[in-house]
Structures are given as structure tokens and as C-alpha cells.
Short mmCIF file of C-alpha atoms and ligand atoms in Angstrom, two decimals:
data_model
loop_
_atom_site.label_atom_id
_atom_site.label_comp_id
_atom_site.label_asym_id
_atom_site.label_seq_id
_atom_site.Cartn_x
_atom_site.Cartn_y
_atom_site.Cartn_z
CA UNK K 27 94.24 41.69 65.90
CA UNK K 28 95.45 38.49 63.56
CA UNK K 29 92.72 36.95 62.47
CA UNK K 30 94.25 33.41 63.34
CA UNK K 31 93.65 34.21 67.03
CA UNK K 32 90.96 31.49 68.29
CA UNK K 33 88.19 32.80 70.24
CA UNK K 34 89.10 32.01 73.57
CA UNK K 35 92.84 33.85 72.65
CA UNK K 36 90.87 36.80 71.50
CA UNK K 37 88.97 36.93 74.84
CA UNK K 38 92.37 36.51 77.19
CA UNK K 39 93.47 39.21 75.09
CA UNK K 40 90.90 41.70 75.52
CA UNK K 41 91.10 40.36 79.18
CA UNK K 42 94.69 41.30 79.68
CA UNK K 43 94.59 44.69 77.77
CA UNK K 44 91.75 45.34 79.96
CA UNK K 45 93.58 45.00 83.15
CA UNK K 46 96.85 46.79 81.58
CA UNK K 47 94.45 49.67 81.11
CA UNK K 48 93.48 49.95 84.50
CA UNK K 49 96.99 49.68 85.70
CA UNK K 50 97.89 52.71 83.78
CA UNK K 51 95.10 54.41 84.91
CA UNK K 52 95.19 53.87 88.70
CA UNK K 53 99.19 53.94 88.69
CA UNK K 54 99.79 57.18 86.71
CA UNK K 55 103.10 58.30 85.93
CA UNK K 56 104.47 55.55 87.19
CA UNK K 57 106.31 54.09 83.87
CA UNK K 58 108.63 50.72 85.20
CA UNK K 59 106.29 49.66 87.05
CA UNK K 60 103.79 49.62 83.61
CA UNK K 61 106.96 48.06 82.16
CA UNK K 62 107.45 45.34 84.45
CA UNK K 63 103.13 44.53 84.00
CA UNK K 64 103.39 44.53 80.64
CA UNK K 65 106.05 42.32 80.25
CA UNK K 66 103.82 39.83 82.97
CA UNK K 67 100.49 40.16 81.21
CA UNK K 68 101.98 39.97 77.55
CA UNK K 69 103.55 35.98 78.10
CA UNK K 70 99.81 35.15 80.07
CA UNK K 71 97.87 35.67 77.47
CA UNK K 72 98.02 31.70 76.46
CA UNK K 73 97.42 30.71 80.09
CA UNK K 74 94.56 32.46 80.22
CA UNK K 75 93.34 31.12 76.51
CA UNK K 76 93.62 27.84 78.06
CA UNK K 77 92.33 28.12 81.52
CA UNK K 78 89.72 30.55 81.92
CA UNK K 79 89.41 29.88 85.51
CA UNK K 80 92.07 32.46 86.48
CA UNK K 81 89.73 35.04 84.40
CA UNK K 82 87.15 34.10 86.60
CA UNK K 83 88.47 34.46 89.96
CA UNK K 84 90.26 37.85 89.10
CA UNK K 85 94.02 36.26 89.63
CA UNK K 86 95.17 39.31 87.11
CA UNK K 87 93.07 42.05 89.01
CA UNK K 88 94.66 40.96 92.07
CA UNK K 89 97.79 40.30 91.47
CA UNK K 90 98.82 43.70 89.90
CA UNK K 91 97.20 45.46 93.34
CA UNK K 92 99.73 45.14 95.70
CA UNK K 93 98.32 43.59 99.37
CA UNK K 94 99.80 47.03 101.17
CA UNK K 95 102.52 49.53 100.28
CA UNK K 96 104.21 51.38 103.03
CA UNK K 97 105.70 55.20 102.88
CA UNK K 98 108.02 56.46 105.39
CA UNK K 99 109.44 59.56 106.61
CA UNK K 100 113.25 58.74 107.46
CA UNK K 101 115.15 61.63 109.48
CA UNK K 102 118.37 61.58 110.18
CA UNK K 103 121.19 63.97 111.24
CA UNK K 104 124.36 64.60 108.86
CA UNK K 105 127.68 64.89 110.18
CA UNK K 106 127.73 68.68 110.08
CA UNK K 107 124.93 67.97 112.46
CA UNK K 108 121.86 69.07 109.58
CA UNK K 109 118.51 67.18 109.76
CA UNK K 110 118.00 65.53 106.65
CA UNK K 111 115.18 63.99 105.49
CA UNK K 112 114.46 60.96 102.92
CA UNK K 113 111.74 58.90 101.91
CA UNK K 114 110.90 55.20 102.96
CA UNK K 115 109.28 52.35 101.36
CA UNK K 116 107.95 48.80 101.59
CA UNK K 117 105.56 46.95 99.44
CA UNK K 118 104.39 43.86 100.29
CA UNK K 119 102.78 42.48 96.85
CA UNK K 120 101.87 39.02 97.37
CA UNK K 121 101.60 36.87 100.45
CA UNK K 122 100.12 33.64 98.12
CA UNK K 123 102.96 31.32 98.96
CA UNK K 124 105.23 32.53 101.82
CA UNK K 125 106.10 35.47 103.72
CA UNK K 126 106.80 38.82 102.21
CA UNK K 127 110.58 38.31 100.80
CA UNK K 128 113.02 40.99 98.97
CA UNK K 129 115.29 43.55 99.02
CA UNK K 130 115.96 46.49 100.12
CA UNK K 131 117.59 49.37 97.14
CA UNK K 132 119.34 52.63 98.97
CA UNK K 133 119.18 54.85 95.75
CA UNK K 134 118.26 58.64 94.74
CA UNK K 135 116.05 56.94 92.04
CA UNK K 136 114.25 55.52 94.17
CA UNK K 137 110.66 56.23 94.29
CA UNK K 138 106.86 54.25 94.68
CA UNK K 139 107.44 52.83 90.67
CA UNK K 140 110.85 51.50 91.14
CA UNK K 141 110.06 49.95 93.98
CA UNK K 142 106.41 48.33 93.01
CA UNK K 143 108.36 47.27 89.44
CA UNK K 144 110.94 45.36 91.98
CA UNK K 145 107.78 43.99 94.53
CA UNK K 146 106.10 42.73 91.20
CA UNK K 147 109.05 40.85 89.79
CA UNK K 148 109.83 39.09 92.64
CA UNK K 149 106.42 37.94 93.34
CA UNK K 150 107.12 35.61 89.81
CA UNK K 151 111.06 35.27 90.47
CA UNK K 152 110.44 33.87 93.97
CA UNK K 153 107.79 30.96 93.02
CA UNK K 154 110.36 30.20 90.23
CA UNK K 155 112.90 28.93 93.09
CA UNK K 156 110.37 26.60 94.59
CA UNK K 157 110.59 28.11 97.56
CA UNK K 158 107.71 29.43 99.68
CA UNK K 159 108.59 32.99 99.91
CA UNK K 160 106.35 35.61 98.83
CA UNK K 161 107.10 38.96 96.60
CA UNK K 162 107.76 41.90 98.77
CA UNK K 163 110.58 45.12 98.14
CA UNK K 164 111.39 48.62 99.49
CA UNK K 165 114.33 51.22 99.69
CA UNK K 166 114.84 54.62 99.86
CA UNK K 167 115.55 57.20 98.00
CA UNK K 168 118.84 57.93 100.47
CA UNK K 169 121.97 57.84 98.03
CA UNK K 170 125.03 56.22 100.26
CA UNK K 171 127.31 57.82 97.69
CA UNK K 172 129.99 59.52 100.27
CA UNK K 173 128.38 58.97 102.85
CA UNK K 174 130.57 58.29 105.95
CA UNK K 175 130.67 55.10 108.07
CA UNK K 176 128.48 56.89 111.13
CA UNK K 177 125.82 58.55 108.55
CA UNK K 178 125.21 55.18 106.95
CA UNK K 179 124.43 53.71 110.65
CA UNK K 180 122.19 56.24 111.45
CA UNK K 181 120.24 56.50 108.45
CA UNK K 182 120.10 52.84 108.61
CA UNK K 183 118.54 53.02 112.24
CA UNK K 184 116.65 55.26 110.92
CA UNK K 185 115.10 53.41 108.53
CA UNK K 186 114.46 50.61 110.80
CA UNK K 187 112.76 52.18 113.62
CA UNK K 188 110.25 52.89 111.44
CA UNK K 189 110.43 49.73 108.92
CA UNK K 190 110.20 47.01 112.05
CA UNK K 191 106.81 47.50 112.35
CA UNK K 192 105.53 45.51 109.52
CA UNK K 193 108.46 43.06 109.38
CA UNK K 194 108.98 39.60 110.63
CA UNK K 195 110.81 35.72 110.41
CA UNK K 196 107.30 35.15 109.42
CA UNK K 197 105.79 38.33 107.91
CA UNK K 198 107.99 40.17 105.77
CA UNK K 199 112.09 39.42 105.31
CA UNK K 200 113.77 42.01 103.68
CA UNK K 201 117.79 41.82 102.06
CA UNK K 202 119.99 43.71 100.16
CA UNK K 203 119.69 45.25 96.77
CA UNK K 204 121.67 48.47 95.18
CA UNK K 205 123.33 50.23 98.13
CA UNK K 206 122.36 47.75 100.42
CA UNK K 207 124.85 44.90 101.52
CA UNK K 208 126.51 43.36 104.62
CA UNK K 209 126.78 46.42 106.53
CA UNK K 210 123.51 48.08 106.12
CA UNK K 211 122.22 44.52 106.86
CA UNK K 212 124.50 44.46 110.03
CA UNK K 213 122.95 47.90 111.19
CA UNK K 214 119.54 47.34 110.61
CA UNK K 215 119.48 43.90 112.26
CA UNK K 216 121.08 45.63 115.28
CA UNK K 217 118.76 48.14 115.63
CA UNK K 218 116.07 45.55 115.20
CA UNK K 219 117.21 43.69 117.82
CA UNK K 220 117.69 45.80 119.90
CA UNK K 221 113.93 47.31 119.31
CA UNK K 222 112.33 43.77 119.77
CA UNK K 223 114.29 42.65 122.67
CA UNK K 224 114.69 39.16 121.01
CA UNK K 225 116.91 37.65 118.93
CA UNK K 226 114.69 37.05 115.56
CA UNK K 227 117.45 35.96 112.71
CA UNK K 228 115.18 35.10 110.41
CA UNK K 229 113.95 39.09 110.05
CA UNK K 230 116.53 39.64 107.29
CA UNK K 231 118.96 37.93 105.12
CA UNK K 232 122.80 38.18 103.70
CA UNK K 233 123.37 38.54 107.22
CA UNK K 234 127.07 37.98 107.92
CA UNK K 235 128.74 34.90 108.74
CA UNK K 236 128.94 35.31 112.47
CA UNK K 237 126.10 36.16 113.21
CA UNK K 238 123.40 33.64 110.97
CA UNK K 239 124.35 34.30 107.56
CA UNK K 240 124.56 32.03 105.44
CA UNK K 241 127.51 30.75 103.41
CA UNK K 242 127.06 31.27 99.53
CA UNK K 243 124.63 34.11 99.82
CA UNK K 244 127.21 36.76 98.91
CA UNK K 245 128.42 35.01 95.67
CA UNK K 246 124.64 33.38 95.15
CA UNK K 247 123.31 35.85 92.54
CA UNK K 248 126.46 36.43 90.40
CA UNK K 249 127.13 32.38 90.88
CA UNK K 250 123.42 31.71 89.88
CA UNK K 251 123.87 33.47 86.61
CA UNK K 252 126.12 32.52 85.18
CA UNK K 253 125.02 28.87 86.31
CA UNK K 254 121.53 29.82 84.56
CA UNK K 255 123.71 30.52 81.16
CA UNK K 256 125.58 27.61 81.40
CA UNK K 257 122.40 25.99 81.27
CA UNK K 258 121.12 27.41 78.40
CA UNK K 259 124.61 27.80 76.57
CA UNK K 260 124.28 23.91 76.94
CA UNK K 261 121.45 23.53 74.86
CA UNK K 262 123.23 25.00 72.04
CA UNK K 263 126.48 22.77 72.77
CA UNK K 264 128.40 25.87 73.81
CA UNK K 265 129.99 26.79 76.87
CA UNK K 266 132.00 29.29 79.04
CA UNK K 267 135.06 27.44 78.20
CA UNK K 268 137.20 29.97 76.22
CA UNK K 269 134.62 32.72 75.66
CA UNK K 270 134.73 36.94 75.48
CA UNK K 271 132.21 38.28 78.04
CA UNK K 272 130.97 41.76 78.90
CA UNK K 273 129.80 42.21 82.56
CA UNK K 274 128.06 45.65 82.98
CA UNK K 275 127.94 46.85 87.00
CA UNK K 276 130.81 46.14 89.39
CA UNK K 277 128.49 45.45 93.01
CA UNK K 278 128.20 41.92 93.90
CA UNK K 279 126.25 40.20 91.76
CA UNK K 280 128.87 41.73 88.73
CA UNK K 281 131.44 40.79 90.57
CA UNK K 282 130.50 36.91 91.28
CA UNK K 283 129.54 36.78 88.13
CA UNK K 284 132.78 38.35 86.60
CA UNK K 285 134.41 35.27 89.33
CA UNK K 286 132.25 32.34 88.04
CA UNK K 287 132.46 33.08 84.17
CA UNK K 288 135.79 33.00 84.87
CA UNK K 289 136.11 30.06 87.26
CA UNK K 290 134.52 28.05 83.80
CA UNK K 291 137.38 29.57 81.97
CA UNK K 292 136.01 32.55 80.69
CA UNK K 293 137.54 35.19 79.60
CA UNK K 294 135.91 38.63 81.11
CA UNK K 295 136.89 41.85 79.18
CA UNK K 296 135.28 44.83 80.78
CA UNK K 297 132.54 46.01 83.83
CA UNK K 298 131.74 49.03 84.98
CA UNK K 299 129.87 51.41 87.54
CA UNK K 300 127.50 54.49 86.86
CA UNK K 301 129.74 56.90 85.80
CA UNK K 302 131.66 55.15 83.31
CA UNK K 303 133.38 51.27 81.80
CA UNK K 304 136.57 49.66 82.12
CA UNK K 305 137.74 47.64 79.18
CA UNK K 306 140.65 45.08 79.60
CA UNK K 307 141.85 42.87 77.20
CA UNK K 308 143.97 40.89 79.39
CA UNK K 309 140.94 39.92 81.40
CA UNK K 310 139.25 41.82 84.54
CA UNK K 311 141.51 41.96 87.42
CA UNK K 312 139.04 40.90 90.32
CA UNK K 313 141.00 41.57 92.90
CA UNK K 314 141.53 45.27 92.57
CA UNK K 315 137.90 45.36 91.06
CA UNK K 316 136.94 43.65 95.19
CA UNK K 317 139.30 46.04 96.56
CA UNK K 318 138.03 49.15 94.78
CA UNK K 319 134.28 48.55 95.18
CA UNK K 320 133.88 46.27 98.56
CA UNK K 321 137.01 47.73 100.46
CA UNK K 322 137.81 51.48 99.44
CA UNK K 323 134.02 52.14 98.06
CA UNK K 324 135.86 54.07 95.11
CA UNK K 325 135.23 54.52 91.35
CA UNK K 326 136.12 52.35 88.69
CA UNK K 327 138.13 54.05 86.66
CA UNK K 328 140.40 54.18 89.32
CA UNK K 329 141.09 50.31 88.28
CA UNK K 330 143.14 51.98 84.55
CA UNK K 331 146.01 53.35 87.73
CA UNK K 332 147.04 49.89 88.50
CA UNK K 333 146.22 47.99 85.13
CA UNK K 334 147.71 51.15 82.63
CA UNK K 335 146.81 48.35 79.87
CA UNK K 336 143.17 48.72 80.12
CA UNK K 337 141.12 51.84 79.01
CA UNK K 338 138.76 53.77 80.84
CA UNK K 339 135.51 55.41 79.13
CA UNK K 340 133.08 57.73 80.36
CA UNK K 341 129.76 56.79 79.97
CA UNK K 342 127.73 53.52 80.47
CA UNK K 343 126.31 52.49 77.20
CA UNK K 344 129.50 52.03 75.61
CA UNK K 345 130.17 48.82 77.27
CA UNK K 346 127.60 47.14 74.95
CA UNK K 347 129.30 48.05 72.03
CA UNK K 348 132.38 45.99 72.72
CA UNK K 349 132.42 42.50 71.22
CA UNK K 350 131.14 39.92 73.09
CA UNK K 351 130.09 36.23 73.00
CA UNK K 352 128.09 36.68 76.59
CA UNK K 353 126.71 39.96 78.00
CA UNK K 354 125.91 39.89 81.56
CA UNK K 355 123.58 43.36 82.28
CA UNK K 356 124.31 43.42 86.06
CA UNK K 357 123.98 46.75 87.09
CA UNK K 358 120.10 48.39 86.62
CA UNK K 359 116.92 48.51 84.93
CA UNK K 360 116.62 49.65 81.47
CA UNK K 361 120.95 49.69 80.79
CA UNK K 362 120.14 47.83 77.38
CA UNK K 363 117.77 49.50 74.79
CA UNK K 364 116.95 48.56 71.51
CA UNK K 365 120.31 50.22 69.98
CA UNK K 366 122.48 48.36 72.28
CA UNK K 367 120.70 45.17 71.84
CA UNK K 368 121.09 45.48 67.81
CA UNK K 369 124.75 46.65 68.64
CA UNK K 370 125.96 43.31 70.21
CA UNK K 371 123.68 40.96 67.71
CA UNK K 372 125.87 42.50 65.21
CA UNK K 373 128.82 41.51 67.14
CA UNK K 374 127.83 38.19 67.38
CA UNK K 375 126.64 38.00 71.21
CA UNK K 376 125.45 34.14 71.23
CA UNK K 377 123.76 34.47 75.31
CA UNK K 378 122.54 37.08 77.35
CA UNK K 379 121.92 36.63 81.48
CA UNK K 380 119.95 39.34 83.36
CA UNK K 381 121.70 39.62 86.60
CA UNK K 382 120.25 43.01 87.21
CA UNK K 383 116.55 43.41 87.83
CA UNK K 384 114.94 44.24 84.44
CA UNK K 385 118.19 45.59 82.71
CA UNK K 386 116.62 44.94 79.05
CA UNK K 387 114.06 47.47 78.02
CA UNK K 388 111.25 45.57 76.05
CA UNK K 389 112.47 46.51 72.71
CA UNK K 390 115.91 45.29 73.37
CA UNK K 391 114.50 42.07 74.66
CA UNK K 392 112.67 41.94 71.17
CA UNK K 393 115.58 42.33 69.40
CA UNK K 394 117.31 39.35 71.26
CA UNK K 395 114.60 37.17 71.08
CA UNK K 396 114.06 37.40 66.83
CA UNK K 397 117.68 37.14 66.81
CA UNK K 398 117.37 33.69 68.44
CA UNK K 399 120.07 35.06 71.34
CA UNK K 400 120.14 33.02 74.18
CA UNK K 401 118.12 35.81 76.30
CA UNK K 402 118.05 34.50 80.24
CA UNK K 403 115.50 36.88 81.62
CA UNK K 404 115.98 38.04 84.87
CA UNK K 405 113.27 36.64 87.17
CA UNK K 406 114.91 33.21 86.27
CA UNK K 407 118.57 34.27 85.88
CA UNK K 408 119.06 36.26 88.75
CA UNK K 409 116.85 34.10 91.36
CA UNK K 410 119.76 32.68 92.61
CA UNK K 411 120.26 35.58 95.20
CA UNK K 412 116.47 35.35 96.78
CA UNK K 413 117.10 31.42 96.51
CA UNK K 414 120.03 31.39 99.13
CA UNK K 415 117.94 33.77 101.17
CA UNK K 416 115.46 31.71 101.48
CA UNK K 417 117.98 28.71 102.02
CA UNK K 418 119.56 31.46 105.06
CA UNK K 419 115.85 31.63 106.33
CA UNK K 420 115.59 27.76 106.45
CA UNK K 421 118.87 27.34 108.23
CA UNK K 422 117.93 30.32 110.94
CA UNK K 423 114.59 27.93 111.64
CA UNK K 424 116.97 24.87 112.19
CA UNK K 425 119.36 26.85 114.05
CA UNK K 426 122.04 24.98 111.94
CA UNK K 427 124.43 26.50 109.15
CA UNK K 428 125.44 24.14 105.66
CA UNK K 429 128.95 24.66 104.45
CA UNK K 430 129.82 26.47 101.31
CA UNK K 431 129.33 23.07 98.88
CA UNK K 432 126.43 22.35 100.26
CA UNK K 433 124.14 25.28 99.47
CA UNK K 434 125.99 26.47 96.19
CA UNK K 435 124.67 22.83 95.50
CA UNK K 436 121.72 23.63 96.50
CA UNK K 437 122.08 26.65 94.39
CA UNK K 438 123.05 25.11 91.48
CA UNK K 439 120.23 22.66 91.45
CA UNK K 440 118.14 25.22 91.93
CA UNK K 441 118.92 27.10 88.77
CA UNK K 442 119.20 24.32 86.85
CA UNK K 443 115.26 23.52 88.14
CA UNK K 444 114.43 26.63 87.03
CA UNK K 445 115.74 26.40 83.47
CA UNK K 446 113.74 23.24 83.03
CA UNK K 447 110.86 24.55 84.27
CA UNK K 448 111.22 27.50 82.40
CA UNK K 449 111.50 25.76 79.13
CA UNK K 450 108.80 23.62 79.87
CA UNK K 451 106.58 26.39 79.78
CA UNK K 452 107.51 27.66 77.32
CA UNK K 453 107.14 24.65 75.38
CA UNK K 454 103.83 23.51 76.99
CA UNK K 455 102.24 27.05 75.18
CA UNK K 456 103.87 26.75 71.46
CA UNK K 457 106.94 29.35 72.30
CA UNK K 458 109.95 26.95 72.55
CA UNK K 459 113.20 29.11 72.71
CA UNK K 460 111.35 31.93 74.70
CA UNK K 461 112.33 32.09 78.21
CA UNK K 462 110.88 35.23 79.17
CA UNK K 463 107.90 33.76 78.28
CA UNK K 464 108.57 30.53 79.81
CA UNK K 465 109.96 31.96 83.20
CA UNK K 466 106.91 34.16 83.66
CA UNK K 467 104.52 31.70 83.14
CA UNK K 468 106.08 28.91 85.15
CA UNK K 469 106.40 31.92 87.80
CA UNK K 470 102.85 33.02 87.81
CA UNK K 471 101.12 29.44 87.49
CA UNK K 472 102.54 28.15 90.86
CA UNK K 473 101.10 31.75 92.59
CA UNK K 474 97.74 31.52 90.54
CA UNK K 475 97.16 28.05 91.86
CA UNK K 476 97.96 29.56 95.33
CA UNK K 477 95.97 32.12 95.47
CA UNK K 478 92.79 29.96 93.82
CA UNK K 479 93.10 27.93 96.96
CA UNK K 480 92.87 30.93 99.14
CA UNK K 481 89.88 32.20 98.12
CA UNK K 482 89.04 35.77 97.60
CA UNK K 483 91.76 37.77 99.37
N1 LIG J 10 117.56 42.03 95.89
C1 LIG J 10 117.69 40.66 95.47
C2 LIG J 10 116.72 40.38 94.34
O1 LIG J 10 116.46 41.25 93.55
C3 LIG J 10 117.64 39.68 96.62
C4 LIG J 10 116.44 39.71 97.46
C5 LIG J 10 116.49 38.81 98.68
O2 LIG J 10 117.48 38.11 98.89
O3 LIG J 10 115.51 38.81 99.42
O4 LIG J 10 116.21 39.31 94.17
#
């Protein structure tokens, strides 16, 4: 330990490594879930230098323990008519300042880490948009990979005639997230529906159009993004305007991402999916990249048939070697690591926007940050999506819809609110330029305060 730490640093420290240690040991095995605390408890150390109080009333202690965390058997028959069998989930980490709100991942990775890493980051990413929504998450381990139409709608009625037990317009209001999107949402709210016998819109959002969606909530975390980077390319006097950018992922926050960036006259050079990257010099096509993923559900090296320009590679880490001024990770946790990181510093990237949830391993967001990168973490960068949720949640209350302009500029000032904020923080505790630090403080003080109100619960 430095010795320059002052006493009450020292003691926040020993206070946080404390509770880190307890993490580990009552969550074994259960590594990004350790990741996603660490990263948390690391930036609080100065908050709780400063304001002992939250020592005091075991904020920490509580806040790593989620408030419940549902398993689920899910059954379901194939269309060869076999009984298959996955595994459900919901955790429902902090009710401090709303009602249980987050997504839903469909993905063979899935298991109780993934999804208590996701629960835990939205707790922080939610207060950031100012909205009262709490930090909730869950999936399954079900992999929609070939699946046909019928086996996603019974799987997904599956999965909710279990999951609409514990969920609710005022209790818990799950989304989308990997291998979830408007027509798992679609299913599940049917079979809700149909379960409850009442019509409940506010049980789930990025519900379609027709049927209390809201408008914007499809492009809203891609849009939000890039909107975040603008913010922060800003501050530097740069801009979008004329600039190489990598977008990793090809699902819809890649895509509205790849269609913003490029909307600010961008140019956007390569994506990709899990098996391997597309590089195009001419610029991403997004049409056939819309066709291929949202329409045919096919792979992306499929795109290298009708643009023989561009150049196909197997493999996912590639993509971060390509030159770059702005890397967007938008596909999954842990896609950058160290090596990549020091790959596109050395090419020169000037800004880097987490679209994905927790794409940058800690190393690699080390590596950014003594670089002096722009580095938009992702609880800030990619709130955009859970923003216009809660915006669909607040229009399913009014029974009234906004148009388009209205809640992308509702959107917009919303990520722009959480820049300031975010540097703010990070200012207030000596560590201007760091916005992981920044974001998870301004994240965690609003919840703190929250649950000091609330007493012991
Ligand atoms: N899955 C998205 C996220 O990671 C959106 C969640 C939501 O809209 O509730 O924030």
C-alpha cells in the first residue's frame, strides 16, 4: 500500500478488499461476476474515504447480495418431438430506486455468473439514466442458433409460464439482450397475457410498435453510443465527421451504431458475428448487414457474396487489429483483452464506446485509460437501451406513444446527462479523464443515497 494513502483511504481500502473477499468466497467459481465487483468496488474506494457513512450502514455488503435470484427448469419439446430441457434465470439485484428492470440473454453461456455480472451492472447503469428503474437480469442458457420459428415460441412460452410469477409493470420488467429481440418479446408477452387474463404492457419492453412499443427503442442503444462518443470526442474537438471506425457484433445495438456513426459521416470499415469479421473498405453495407442478421438470421460472412470487395476472416479478435480512429465493442463481455487493447493504441484508436455489456477485460481497460483513449465504459455508453425502456414503461402508464423525435430527444439528452454527470464525478474525486470511474460512482451514489433512506433492507 502507497504510503501517501491518508488514513481514512487506507480504511475504505481495507473496507472494500474486505467485501471483495467475501464475494469470492460466497460466489465461488463464478469469475465475471468477480469481474464486474471488482471493477465497482475499485472506483468506490474515494467515496467511501470521504463519506464513511456508507461503511457504516453496510451499502457495499448489501449491494453485492442480490435481493433474490431465481432458477428455472424450462422444458420444451423439439420439432422431432424430443423433450429438451434448459435452464432459467432471474435476478433481481436491487429494488433501491424502481422496479426490477433488464434484459433477458438466450445464450449457451449462459449460467448464474453471467447473469449476476449483467443484474450488477445494471443496478449502476440504470441510476445513471435518472430514471427510477431498478437493476434486475436473467436468460437462459437455450441457444436460438437454428432454431425454427415454432421451437423459439415454445421455448419462449416456456420460459414464461414459469418466469410470470415474479414479474410485473411494477415488480420486475424484463427486455431483450443477446438472442432476445422483438419476437421473443412478442411471444413471451402473449403468453403472459394470456396467463394473467389482463392486458399489463408495462410487464416488458422493446415491445413492437403495434402493440405498446415504443418508437426509438430498437435503434436506442446503438443511437445512444455513439451519441455518448460524440460527447466525449467533443471534449477533445474531434468528431465523427470523416473518421475510420471498427464496430465488433452485428445484432442491434452494432447495427444502430454502425447507422448513427455513419449518419455523422463516419466512415464504418468492418463488424462481425461469433464466428468470424467482415472488413470493407468501401464502408459497411447496412442494408445487406439488416437483411442478413434481422431478416434471413444468417452468418456474416455471407455479406463477402454480395460485396466480393470486402474480405471475410475467421475468427473474432482480428477485428481489433484493423486500424481504427473509433472502436465500438458491441458484441460480448471480455471481446477486448489487454493484447487487443495495446493493438489499436498502436494504431492510433483516439475513442472507445462499450456498446456491449463489459466487452473490455480490466487489463484492456488499463491499457486505454494510461493511454489517455477516450474509453466510454459501458454502464454509461450503452444506457441508452434501458433509458428508452424505461421511457416505453412511462408511455404504457400514460397510455400515450411520443413520435420518433421526441424520445431519440429524449435519448439524446439523456446521454448527454450522463456524460456530465459522469465527468463530474470523476472530477469531484481527483480522476478527471476517467469515466469508468466517474460513471460508477455517479451510478452508485444516487442508489447509496436510496437505499440509506430505506433503512436496513
Ligand atoms: N439488455 C439491455 C441492457 O443491457 C437492455 C435492458 C432493458 O431494456 O431493460 O441494458
Amino acid at each position: 500500500m502507497p504510503s501517501t494513502l491518508t488514513g481514512s483511504e487506507q480504511a475504505a481500502e481495507q473496507y472494500v478488499s474486505s467485501v471483495y473477499e467475501s464475494v469470492i468466497r460466497r460466489n465461488p467459481h463464478e469469475s465475471e461476476f468477480h469481474q464486474a465487483v471488482k471493477e465497482i468496488l475499485d472506483s468506490l474506494i474515494p467515496v467511501f474515504a470521504r463519506h464513511p457513512k456508507y461503511m457504516k450502514h453496510g451499502i457495499l455488503e448489501r449491494i453485492v447480495e442480490p435481493e433474490r435470484m431465481i432458477t428455472f427448469r424450462v422444458p420444451w419439446v423439439d420439432d422431432n418431438g424430443n423433450v429438451q430441457v434448459n435452464r432459467g434465470f432471474r435476478v433481481q439485484f436491487n429494488s433501491a430506486i424502481g422496479p426490477y428492470k433488464g434484459g433477458l440473454r438466450f445464450h449457451p453461456s449462459v449460467n448464474a455468473s453471467i447473469i449476476k455480472f449483467l443484474g450488477f451492472e445494471q443496478i449502476f447503469k440504470n441510476s445513471l439514466t435518472g430514471q427510477p428503474i431498478g437493476g434486475g437480469k436473467g436468460g437462459s442458457d437455450f441457444d436460438p442458433k437454428g432454431k425454427s420459428d415454432r421451437e423459439i415460441m415454445r421455448f419462449t412460452q416456456s420460459f414464461m409460464t414459469e418466469l410470470y410469477k415474479y414479474i410485473g409493470p411494477d415488480e420486475d420488467v424484463p427486455a431483450g439482450d443477446i438472442g432476445v429481440g422483438a419476437r421473443e418479446i412478442g411471444y413471451m408477452f402473449g403468453q403472459y397475457k394470456r396467463i394473467r387474463g389482463g392486458y399489463e404492457a408495462g410487464v416488458l419492453t422493446g415491445k413492437g410498435i403495434v402493440y405498446g412499443g415504443s418508437l426509438t427503442r430498437t435503434e436506442a442503444t446503438g443511437y445512444g453510443c455513439v451519441y455518448f462518443v460524440n460527447e466525449m470526442l467533443e471534449s477533445r474537438g474531434l468528431s465523427f465527421q470523416g473518421s475510420t471506425v471498427v464496430v465488433s457484433g452485428s445484432g442491434n445495438v452494432s447495427i444502430y451504431a454502425m447507422d448513427k456513426a455513419t449518419q455523422l459521416g463516419a466512415k464504418v470499415v468492418a463488424c462481425s458475428d461469433s464466428d468470424g469479421y467482415v472488413y470493407d473498405p468501401h464502408g459497411i453495407n447496412l442494408n445487406t448487414v439488416k437483411r442478413l442478421k434481422e431478416i434471413e438470421r444468417k452468418r456474416i460472412r455471407e455479406y463477402v457474396d454480395e460485396h466480393p470487395h470486402a474480405v471475410y476472416t475467421e475468427g473474432c479478435q482480428g477485428i481489433w487489429s484493423l486500424p481504427c480512429d473509433i472502436a465500438l465493442p458491441c458484441a460480448t463481455q471480455n471481446e477486448i483483452d489487454a493484447d487487443s487493447a495495446k493493438m489499436l493504441v498502436e494504431n492510433g484508436v483516439k475513442a472507445v464506446g462499450e456498446g456491449a455489456n463489459m466487452p473490455s477485460t480490466l487489463e484492456a481497460i488499463d491499457v486505454f485509460l494510461k493511454n489517455r483513449v477516450l474509453f466510454g465504459p459501458a454502464k454509461a455508453a450503452n444506457a441508452g437501451g434501458v433509458a428508452v425502456s424505461a421511457l416505453e414503461m412511462s408511455q404504457n402508464s400514460m397510455r400515450q406513444s411520443w413520435t420518433f423525435e421526441e424520445v431519440d430527444a429524449k435519448l439524446h439528452s439523456i446521454m448527454k446527462n450522463i456524460y456530465q454527470n459522469s465527468v463530474k464525478a470523476s472530477e469531484a474525486y481527483g480522476l478527471p479523464g476517467n469515466l469508468v470511474a466517474g460513471a460508477n460512482i455517479a451510478g452508485f451514489v444516487r442508489v447509496a443515497e436510496a437505499m440509506l433512506a430505506q433503512g436496513v433492507v
